[in-house]
Short mmCIF file of C-alpha atoms and ligand atoms in Angstrom, two decimals:
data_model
loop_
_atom_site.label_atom_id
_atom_site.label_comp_id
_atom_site.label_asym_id
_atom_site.label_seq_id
_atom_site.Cartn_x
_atom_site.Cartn_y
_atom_site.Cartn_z
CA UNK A 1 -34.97 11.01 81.11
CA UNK A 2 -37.40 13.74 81.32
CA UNK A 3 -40.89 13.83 79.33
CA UNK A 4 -40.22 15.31 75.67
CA UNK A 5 -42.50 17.88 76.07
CA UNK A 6 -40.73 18.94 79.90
CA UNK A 7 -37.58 18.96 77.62
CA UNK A 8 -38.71 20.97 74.87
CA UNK A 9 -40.78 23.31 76.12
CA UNK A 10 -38.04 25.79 77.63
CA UNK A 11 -37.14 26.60 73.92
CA UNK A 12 -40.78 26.94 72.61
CA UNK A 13 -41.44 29.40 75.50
CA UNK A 14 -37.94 30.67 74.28
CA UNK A 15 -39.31 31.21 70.61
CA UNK A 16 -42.79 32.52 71.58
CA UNK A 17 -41.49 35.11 73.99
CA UNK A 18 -38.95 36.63 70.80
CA UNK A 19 -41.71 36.21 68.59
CA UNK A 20 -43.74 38.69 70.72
CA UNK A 21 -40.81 41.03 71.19
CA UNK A 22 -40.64 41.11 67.63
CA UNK A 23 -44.44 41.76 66.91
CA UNK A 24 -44.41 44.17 69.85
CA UNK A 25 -41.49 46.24 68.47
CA UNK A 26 -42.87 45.97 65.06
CA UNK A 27 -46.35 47.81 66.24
CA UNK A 28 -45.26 49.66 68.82
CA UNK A 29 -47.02 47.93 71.92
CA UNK A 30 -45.29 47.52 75.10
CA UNK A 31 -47.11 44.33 76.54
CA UNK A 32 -49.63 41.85 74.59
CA UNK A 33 -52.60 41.23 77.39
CA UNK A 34 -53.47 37.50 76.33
CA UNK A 35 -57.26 36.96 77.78
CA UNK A 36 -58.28 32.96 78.09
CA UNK A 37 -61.80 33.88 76.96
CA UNK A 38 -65.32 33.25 78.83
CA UNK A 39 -67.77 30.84 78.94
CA UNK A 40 -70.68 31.72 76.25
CA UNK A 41 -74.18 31.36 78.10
CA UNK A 42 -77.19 30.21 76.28
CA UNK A 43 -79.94 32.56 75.58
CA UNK A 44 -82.46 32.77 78.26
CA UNK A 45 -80.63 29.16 80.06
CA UNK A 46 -77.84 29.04 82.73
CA UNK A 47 -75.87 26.17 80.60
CA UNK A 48 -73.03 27.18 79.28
CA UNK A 49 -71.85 26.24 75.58
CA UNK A 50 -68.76 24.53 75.67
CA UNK A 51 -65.59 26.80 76.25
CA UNK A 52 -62.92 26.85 73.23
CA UNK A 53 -59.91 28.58 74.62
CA UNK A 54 -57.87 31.68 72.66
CA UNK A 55 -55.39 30.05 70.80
CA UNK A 56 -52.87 33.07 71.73
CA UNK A 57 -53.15 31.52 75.50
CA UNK A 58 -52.83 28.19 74.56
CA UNK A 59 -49.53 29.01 72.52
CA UNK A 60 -47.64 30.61 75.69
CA UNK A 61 -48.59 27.48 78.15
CA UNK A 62 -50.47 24.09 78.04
CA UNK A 63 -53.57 25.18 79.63
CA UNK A 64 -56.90 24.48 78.01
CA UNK A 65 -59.18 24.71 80.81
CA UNK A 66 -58.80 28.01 82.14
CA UNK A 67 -61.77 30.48 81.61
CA UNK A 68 -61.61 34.25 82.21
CA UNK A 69 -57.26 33.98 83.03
CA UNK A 70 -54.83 35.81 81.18
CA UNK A 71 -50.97 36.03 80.25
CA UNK A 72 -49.49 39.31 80.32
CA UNK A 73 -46.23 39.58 78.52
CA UNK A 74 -43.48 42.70 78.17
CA UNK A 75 -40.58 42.41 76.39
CA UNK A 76 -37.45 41.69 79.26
CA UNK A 77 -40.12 40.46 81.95
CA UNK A 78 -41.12 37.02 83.30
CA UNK A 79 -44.48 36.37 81.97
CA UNK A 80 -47.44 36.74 84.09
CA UNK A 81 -50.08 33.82 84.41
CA UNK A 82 -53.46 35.60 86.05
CA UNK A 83 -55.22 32.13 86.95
CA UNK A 84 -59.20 31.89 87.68
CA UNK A 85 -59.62 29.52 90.35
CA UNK A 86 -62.86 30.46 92.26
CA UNK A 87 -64.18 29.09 95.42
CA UNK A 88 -67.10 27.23 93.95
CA UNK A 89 -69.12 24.43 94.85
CA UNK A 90 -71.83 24.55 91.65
CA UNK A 91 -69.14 23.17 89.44
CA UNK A 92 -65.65 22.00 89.90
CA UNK A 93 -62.99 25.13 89.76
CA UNK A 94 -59.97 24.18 87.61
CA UNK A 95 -56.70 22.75 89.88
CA UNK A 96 -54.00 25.23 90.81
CA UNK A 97 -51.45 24.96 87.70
CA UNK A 98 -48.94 22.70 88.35
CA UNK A 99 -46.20 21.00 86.07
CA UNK A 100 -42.89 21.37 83.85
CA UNK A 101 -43.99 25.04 83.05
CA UNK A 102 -45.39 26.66 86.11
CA UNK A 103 -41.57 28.11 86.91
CA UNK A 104 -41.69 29.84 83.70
CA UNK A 105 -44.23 32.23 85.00
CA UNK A 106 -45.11 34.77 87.63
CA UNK A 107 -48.23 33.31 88.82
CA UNK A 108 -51.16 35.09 90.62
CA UNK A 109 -54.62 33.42 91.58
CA UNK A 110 -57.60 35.45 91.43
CA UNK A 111 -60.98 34.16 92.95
CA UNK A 112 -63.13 36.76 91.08
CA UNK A 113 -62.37 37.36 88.21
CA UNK A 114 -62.74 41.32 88.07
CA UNK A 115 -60.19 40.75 90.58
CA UNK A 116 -57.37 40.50 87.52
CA UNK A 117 -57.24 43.78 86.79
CA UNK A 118 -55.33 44.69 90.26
CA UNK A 119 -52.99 42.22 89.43
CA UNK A 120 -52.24 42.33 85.83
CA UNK A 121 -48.97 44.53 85.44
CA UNK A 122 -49.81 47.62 84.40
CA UNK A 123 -48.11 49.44 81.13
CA UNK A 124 -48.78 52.64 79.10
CA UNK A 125 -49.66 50.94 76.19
CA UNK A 126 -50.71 47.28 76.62
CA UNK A 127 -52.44 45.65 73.86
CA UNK A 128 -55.09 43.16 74.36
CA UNK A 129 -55.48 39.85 72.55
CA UNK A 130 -58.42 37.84 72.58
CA UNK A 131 -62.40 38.02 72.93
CA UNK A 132 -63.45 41.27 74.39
CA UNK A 133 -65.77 41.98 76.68
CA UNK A 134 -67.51 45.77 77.43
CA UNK A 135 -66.49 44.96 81.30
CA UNK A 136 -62.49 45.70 80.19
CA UNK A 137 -63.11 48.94 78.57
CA UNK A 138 -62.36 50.87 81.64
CA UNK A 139 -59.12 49.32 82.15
CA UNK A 140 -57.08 51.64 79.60
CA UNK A 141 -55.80 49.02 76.87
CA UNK A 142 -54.24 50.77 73.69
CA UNK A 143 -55.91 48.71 71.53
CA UNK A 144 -58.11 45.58 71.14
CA UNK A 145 -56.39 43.23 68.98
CA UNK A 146 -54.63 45.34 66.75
CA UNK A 147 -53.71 43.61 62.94
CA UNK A 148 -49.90 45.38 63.55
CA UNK A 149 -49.03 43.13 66.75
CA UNK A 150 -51.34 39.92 65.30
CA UNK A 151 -50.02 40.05 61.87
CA UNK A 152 -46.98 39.11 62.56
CA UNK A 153 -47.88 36.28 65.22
CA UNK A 154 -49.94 34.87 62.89
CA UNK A 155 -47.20 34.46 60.35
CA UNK A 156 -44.56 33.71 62.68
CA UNK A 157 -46.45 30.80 64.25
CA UNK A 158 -46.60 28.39 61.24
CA UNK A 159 -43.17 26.76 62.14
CA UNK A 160 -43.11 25.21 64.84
CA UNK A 161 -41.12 24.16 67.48
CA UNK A 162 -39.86 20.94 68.86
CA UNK A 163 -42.04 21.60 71.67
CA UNK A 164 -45.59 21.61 69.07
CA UNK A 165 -44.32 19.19 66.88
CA UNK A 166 -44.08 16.91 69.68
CA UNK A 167 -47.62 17.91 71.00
CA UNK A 168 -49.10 17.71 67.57
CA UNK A 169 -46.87 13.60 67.05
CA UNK A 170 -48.75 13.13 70.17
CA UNK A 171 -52.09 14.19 68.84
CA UNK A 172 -51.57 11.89 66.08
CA UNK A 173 -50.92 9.02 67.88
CA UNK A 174 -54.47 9.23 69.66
CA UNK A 175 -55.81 10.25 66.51
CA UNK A 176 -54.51 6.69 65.05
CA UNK A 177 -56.37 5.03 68.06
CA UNK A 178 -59.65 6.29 67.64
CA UNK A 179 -59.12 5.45 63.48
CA UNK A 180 -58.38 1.86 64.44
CA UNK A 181 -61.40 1.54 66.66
CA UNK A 182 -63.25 3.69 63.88
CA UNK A 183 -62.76 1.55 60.95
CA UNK A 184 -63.75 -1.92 63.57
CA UNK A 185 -66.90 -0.73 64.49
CA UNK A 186 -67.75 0.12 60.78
CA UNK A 187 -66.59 -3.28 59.69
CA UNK A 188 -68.79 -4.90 62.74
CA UNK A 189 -72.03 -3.14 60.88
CA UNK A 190 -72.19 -0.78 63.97
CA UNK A 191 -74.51 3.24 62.77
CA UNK A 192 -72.56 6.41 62.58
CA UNK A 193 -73.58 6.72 65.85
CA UNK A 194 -71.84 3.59 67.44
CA UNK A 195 -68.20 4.60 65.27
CA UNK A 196 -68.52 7.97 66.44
CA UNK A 197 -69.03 6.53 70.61
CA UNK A 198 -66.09 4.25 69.28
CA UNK A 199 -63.15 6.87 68.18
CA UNK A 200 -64.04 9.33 70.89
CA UNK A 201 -63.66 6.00 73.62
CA UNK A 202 -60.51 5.20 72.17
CA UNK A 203 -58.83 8.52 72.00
CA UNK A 204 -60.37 9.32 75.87
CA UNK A 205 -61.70 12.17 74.69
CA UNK A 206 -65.30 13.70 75.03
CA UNK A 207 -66.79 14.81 71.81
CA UNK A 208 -66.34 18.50 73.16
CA UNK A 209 -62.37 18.06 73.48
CA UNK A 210 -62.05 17.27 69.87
CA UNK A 211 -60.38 19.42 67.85
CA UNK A 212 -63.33 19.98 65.11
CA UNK A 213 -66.51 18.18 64.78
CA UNK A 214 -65.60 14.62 63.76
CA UNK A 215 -67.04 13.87 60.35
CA UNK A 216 -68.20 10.20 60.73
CA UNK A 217 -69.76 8.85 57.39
CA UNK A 218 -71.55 6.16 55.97
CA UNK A 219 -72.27 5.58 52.10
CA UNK A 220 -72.97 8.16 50.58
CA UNK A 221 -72.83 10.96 53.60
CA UNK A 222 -69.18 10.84 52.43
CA UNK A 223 -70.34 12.82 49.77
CA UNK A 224 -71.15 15.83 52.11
CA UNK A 225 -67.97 17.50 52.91
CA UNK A 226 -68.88 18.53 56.72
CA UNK A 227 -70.93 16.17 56.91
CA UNK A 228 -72.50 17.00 60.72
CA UNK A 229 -74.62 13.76 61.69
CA UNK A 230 -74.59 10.84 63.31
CA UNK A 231 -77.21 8.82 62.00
CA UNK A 232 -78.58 5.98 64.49
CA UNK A 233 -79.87 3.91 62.08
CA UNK A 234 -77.69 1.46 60.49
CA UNK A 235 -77.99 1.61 56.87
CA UNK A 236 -79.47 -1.57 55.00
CA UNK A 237 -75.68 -2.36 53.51
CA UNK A 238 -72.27 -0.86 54.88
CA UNK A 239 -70.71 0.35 51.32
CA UNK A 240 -67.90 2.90 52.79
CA UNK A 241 -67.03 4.98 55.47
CA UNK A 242 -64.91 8.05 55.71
CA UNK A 243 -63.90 9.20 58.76
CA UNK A 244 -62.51 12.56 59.17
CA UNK A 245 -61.43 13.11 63.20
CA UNK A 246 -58.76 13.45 65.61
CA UNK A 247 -57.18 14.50 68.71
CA UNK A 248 -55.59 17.15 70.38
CA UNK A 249 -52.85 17.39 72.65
CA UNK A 250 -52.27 20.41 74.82
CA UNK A 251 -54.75 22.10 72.18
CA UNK A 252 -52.25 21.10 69.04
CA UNK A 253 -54.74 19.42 66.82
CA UNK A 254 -53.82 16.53 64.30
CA UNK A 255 -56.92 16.56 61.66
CA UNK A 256 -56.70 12.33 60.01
CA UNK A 257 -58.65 11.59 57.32
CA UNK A 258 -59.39 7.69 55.92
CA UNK A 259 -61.82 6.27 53.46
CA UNK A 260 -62.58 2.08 53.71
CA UNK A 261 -64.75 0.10 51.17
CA UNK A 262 -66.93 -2.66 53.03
CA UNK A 263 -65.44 -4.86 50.05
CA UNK A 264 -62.48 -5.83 48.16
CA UNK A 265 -63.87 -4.02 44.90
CA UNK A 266 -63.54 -1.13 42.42
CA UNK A 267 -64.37 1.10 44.90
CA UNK A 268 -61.44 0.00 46.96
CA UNK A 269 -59.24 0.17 44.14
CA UNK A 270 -59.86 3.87 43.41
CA UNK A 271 -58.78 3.95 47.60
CA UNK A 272 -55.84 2.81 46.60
CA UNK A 273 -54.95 4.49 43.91
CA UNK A 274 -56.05 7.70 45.93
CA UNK A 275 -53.60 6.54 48.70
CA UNK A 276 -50.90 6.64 46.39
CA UNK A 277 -51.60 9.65 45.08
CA UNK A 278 -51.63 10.87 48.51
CA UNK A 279 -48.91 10.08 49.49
CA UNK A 280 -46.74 11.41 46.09
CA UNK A 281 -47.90 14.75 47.08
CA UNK A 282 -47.11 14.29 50.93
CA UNK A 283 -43.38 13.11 50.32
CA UNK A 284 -43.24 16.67 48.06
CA UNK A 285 -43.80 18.69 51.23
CA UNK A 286 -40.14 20.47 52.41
CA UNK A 287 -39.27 24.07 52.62
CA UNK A 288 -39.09 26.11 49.87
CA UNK A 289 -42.53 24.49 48.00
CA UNK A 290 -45.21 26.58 46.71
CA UNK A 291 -48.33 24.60 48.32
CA UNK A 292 -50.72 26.87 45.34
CA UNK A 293 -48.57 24.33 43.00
CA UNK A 294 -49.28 21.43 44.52
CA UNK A 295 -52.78 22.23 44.96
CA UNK A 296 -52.59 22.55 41.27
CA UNK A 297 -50.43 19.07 41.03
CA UNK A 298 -53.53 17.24 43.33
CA UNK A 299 -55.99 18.40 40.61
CA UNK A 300 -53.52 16.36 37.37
CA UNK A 301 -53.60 13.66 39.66
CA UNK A 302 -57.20 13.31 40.60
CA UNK A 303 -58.18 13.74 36.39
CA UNK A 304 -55.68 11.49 35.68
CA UNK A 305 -57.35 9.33 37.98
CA UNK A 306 -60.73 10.05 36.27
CA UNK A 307 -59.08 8.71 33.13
CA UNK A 308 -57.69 5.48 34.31
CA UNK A 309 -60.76 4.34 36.35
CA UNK A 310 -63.00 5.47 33.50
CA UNK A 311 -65.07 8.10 34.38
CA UNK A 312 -64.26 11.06 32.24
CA UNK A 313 -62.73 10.48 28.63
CA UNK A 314 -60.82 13.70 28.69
CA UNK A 315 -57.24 14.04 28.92
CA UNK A 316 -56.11 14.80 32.76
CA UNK A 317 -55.18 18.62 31.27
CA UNK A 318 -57.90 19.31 29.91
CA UNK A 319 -60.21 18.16 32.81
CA UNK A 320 -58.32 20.80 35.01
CA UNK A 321 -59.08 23.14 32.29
CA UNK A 322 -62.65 23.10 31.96
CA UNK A 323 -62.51 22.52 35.67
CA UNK A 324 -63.64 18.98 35.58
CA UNK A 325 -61.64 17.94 37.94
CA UNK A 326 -63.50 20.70 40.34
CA UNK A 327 -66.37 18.81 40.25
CA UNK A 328 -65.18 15.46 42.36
CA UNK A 329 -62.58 17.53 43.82
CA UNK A 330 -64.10 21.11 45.12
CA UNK A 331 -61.82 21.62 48.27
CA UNK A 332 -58.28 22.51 48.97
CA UNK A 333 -55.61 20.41 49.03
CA UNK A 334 -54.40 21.33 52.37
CA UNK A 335 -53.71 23.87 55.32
CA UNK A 336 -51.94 24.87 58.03
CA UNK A 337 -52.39 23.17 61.08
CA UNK A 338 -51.15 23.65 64.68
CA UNK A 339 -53.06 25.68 67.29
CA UNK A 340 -55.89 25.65 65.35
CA UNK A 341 -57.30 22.95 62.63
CA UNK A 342 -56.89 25.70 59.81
CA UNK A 343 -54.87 27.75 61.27
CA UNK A 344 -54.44 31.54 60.68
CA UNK A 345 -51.89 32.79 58.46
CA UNK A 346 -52.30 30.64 55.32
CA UNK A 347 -52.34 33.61 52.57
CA UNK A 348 -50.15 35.54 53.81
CA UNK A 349 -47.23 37.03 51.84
CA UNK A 350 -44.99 38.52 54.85
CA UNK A 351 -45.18 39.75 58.46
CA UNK A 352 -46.92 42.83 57.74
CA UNK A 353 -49.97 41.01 56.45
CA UNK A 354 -49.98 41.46 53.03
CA UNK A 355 -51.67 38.51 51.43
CA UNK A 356 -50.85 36.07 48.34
CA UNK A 357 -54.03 35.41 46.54
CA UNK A 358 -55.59 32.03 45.66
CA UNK A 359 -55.11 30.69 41.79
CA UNK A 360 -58.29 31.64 39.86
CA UNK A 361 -61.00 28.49 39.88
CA UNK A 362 -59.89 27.29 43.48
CA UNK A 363 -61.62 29.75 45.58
CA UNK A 364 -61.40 26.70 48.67
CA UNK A 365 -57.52 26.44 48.85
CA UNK A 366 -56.94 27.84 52.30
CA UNK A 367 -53.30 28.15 52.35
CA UNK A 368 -50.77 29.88 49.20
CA UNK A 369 -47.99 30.73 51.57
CA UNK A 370 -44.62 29.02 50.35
CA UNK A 371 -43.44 26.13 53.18
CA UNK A 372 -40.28 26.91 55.54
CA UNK A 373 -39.04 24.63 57.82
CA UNK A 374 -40.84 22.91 60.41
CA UNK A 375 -44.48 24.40 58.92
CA UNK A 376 -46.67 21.56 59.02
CA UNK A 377 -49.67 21.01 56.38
CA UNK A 378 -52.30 18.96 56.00
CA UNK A 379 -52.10 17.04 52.86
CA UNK A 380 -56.06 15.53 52.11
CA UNK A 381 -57.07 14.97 48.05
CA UNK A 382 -59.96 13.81 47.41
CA UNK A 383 -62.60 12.51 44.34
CA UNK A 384 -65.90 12.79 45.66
CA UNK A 385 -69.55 11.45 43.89
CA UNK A 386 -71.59 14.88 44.82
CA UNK A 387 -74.76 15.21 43.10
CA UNK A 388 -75.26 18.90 43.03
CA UNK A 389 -71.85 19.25 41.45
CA UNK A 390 -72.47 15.78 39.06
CA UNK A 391 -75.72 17.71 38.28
CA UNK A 392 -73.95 20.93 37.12
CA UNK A 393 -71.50 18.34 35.15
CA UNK A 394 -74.21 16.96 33.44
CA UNK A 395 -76.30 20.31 31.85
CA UNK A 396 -73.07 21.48 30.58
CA UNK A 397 -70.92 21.05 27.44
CA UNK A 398 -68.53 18.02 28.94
CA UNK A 399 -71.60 15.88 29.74
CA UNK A 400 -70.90 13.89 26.56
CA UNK A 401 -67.56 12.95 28.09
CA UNK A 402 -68.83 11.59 31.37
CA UNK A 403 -69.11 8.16 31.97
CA UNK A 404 -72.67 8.14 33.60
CA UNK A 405 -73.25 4.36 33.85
CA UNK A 406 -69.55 4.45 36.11
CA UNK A 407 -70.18 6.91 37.78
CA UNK A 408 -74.27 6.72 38.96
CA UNK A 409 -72.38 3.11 40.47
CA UNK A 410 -70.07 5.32 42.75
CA UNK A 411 -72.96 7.39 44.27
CA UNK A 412 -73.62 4.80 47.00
CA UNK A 413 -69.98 5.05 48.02
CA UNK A 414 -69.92 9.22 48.35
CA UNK A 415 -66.13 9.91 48.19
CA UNK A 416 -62.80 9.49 49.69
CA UNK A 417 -60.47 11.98 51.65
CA UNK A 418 -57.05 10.64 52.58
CA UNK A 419 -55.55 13.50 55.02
CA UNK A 420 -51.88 13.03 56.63
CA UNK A 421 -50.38 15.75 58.56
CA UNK A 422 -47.10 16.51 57.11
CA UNK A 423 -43.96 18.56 58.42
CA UNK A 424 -41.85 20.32 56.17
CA UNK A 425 -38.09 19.36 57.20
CA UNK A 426 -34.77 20.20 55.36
CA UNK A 427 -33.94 16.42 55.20
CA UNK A 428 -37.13 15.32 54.00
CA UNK A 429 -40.80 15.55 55.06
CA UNK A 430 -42.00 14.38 58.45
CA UNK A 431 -45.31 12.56 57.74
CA UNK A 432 -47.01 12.71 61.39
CA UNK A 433 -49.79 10.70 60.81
CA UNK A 434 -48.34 7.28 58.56
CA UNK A 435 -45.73 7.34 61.10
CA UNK A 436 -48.41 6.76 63.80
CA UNK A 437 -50.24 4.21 61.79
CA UNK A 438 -47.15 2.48 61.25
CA UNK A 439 -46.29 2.42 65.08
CA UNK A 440 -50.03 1.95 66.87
N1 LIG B 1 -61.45 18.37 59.16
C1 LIG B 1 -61.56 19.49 58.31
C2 LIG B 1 -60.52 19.50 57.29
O1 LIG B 1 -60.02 18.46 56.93
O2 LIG B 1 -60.09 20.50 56.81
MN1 MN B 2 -59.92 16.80 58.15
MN1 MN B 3 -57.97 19.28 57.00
#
């Protein structure tokens, strides 16, 4: 039997390509110029920072490595892969594409790579997708990524196909690898440092072919949301760790989320009431829900579990009211993932780019849209011990209702973040991530 992704990937190239027609009818273009994107030099250096490729490329083809080529596409033509492989002996040049795809495509090989221009197809009014560089403006595009033609790929791309979901199951899996070797490391008494070497060994990937920074945190770094380091030291006691990282596969990212207590204790408890949490609001997910709502619904649940582990005597409605429930949860709920960890097109009300706006208090929510099949969300509550925000909780008018003997205890832990990556499915979600932990 053929690989799943060899097997699906005829009808993602299938949806893609109508997709385009449709954006490319809709704004009047008659071919989409897809550019990989360059490699970013450092000032006054000959290193290059590491190369991210244009999600746009990455959605017509796996091909993450492949600076400076593009994918030219008209509406009844075979798409047009202009590959970069130079003759070079400085670094390695990328291989010659090869694989389950390569038929799908008119390829041409350029060695230089003003050499593309001869070869890309020519049209009267080509529009051109990606970063742009002063070097194309002689070569006549209509427009430089115009909102009319990426409007409508950006709201078109949030369900996906067999093909992604596959890639992003896949990206999971990994993800579940490096969590496993994650949370053993943290439970040897190894620094942020040694987990972080840890995960990225066990997924076999370099820090660089992560998705997103990996947030790797001891204590009370948890409280930090990004938090960026990796601190060598080891701390004098291992209280908690929350690790925020994952994989990618064919550049679909998963984005996993899990919080452990060094101990059997309270703190662990609140995990586990978290979890459950958690998962209520993931087995909600399915076409048709308003995700603003159950951003709203994640905020009840978080006061209500400020109630029942005794931190804030207020009831759970009222905490969202006054916005206590801001304060140990300031971030969305959850966003669109796929080509990109927050993906475009989370607030967007229809095609044409009109936007749905974000309920008043929860500026951080980074998607509103309404689910439709096969959309897939990120799902990652969270009750944090932040002391700017405990500080702001404490010089206002509800600092009689805190519990500050409770919660000044929780500080050394920083917070937890449970974050599944969930697909939206007529007969029921498709939780990406607990299926890997169940199966790894
Ligand atoms: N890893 C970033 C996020 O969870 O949104
Ligand atoms: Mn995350
Ligand atoms: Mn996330």
């Amino acid at each position: 039997m053929a690989d799943a992704l060899a097997r699906h990937y005829p009808a993602h190239l299938a949806a893609v390509t109508r997709r385009f027609d449709e954006a490319l009818a809709a704004s009047g273009f008659d071919q989409a110029v897809i550019f990989a994107g360059s490699p970013h030099t450092q000032f006054l250096d000959d290193t290059d920072y590491p190369f991210r490729v244009n999600p746009h490329f990455k959605y017509w083809l796996p091909l993450t490595n492949a600076p400076d080529s593009f994918v030219a596409y008209a509406q009844g033509h075979k798409p047009v892969l202009v590959f970069y492989q130079p003759e070079d002996y400085w670094y390695l040049p990328p291989q010659a594409p090869a694989g389950y795809w390569v038929e799908h495509f008119d390829v041409r090989i350029i060695k230089k790579p003003d050499a593309a221009r001869a070869v890309l197809p020519s049209a009267p009014r080509a529009a051109f997708i990606g970063e742009w560089r002063e070097e194309f403006t002689p070569w006549g595009f209509a427009a430089v990524n115009p909102a009319t033609l990426l409007n409508p790929l950006h709201y078109s791309r949030a369900a996906k196909t067999e093909y992604e979901l596959e890639c992003m199951r896949r990206a999971n899996a990994l993800s579940v690898k490096g969590h496993r070797a994650a949370e053993r490391a943290f439970r040897a008494g190894a620094s942020e440092f040694e987990i972080h070497g840890a995960f990225c060994a066990a997924c076999g990937l370099t820090d660089n072919e992560l998705p997103y920074g990996a947030i790797i945190a001891l204590n009370e770094h948890a409280a930090t949301l990004h938090y960026q380091h990796r601190a060598r030291g080891k701390p004098a006691k291992h209280h908690s760790f929350l690790i925020d990282a994952a994989a990618q596969v064919n550049g679909y990212a998963a984005d996993v989320t899990r919080t452990y207590s060094a101990q059997q204790d309270e703190f662990q408890a609140l995990i586990d009431a978290l979890d459950k949490t958690q998962r209520a609001l993931g087995a909600k997910v399915k076409p048709g829900l308003d995700f603003k709502q159950l951003h709203l619904e994640a905020h009840h649940a978080v006061a209500q579990l400020l109630c029942d582990f005794d931190f804030v005597d207020l009831s759970p409605e009222e905490m969202v009211v006054k916005r206590v429930s801001s304060a140990f949860l300031p971030h969305g709920l959850g966003h669109l993932l796929g080509l990109q960890t927050h993906d475009v097109g989370g607030f967007m009300a229809n095609p044409g780019g009109d936007t749905i706006p974000k309920p008043e208090g929860h500026p951080y929510l980074r998607t509103t849209r309404s689910l439709d099949e096969n959309f897939v969300v990120t799902i990652e509550p969270g009750l944090y011990f932040i002391a700017p925000l405990l500080a702001q909780l404490q010089a206002g008018p509800v600092n009689r209702h805190v519990n500050w003997g409770k919660v000044d205890a929780f500080r050394r832990y920083g917070g937890i973040r449970i974050e599944d990556n969930v697909a939206a499915k007529q007969d029921g979600p498709e939780n990406l991530t607990r299926t890997a932990f169940k199966i790894m």
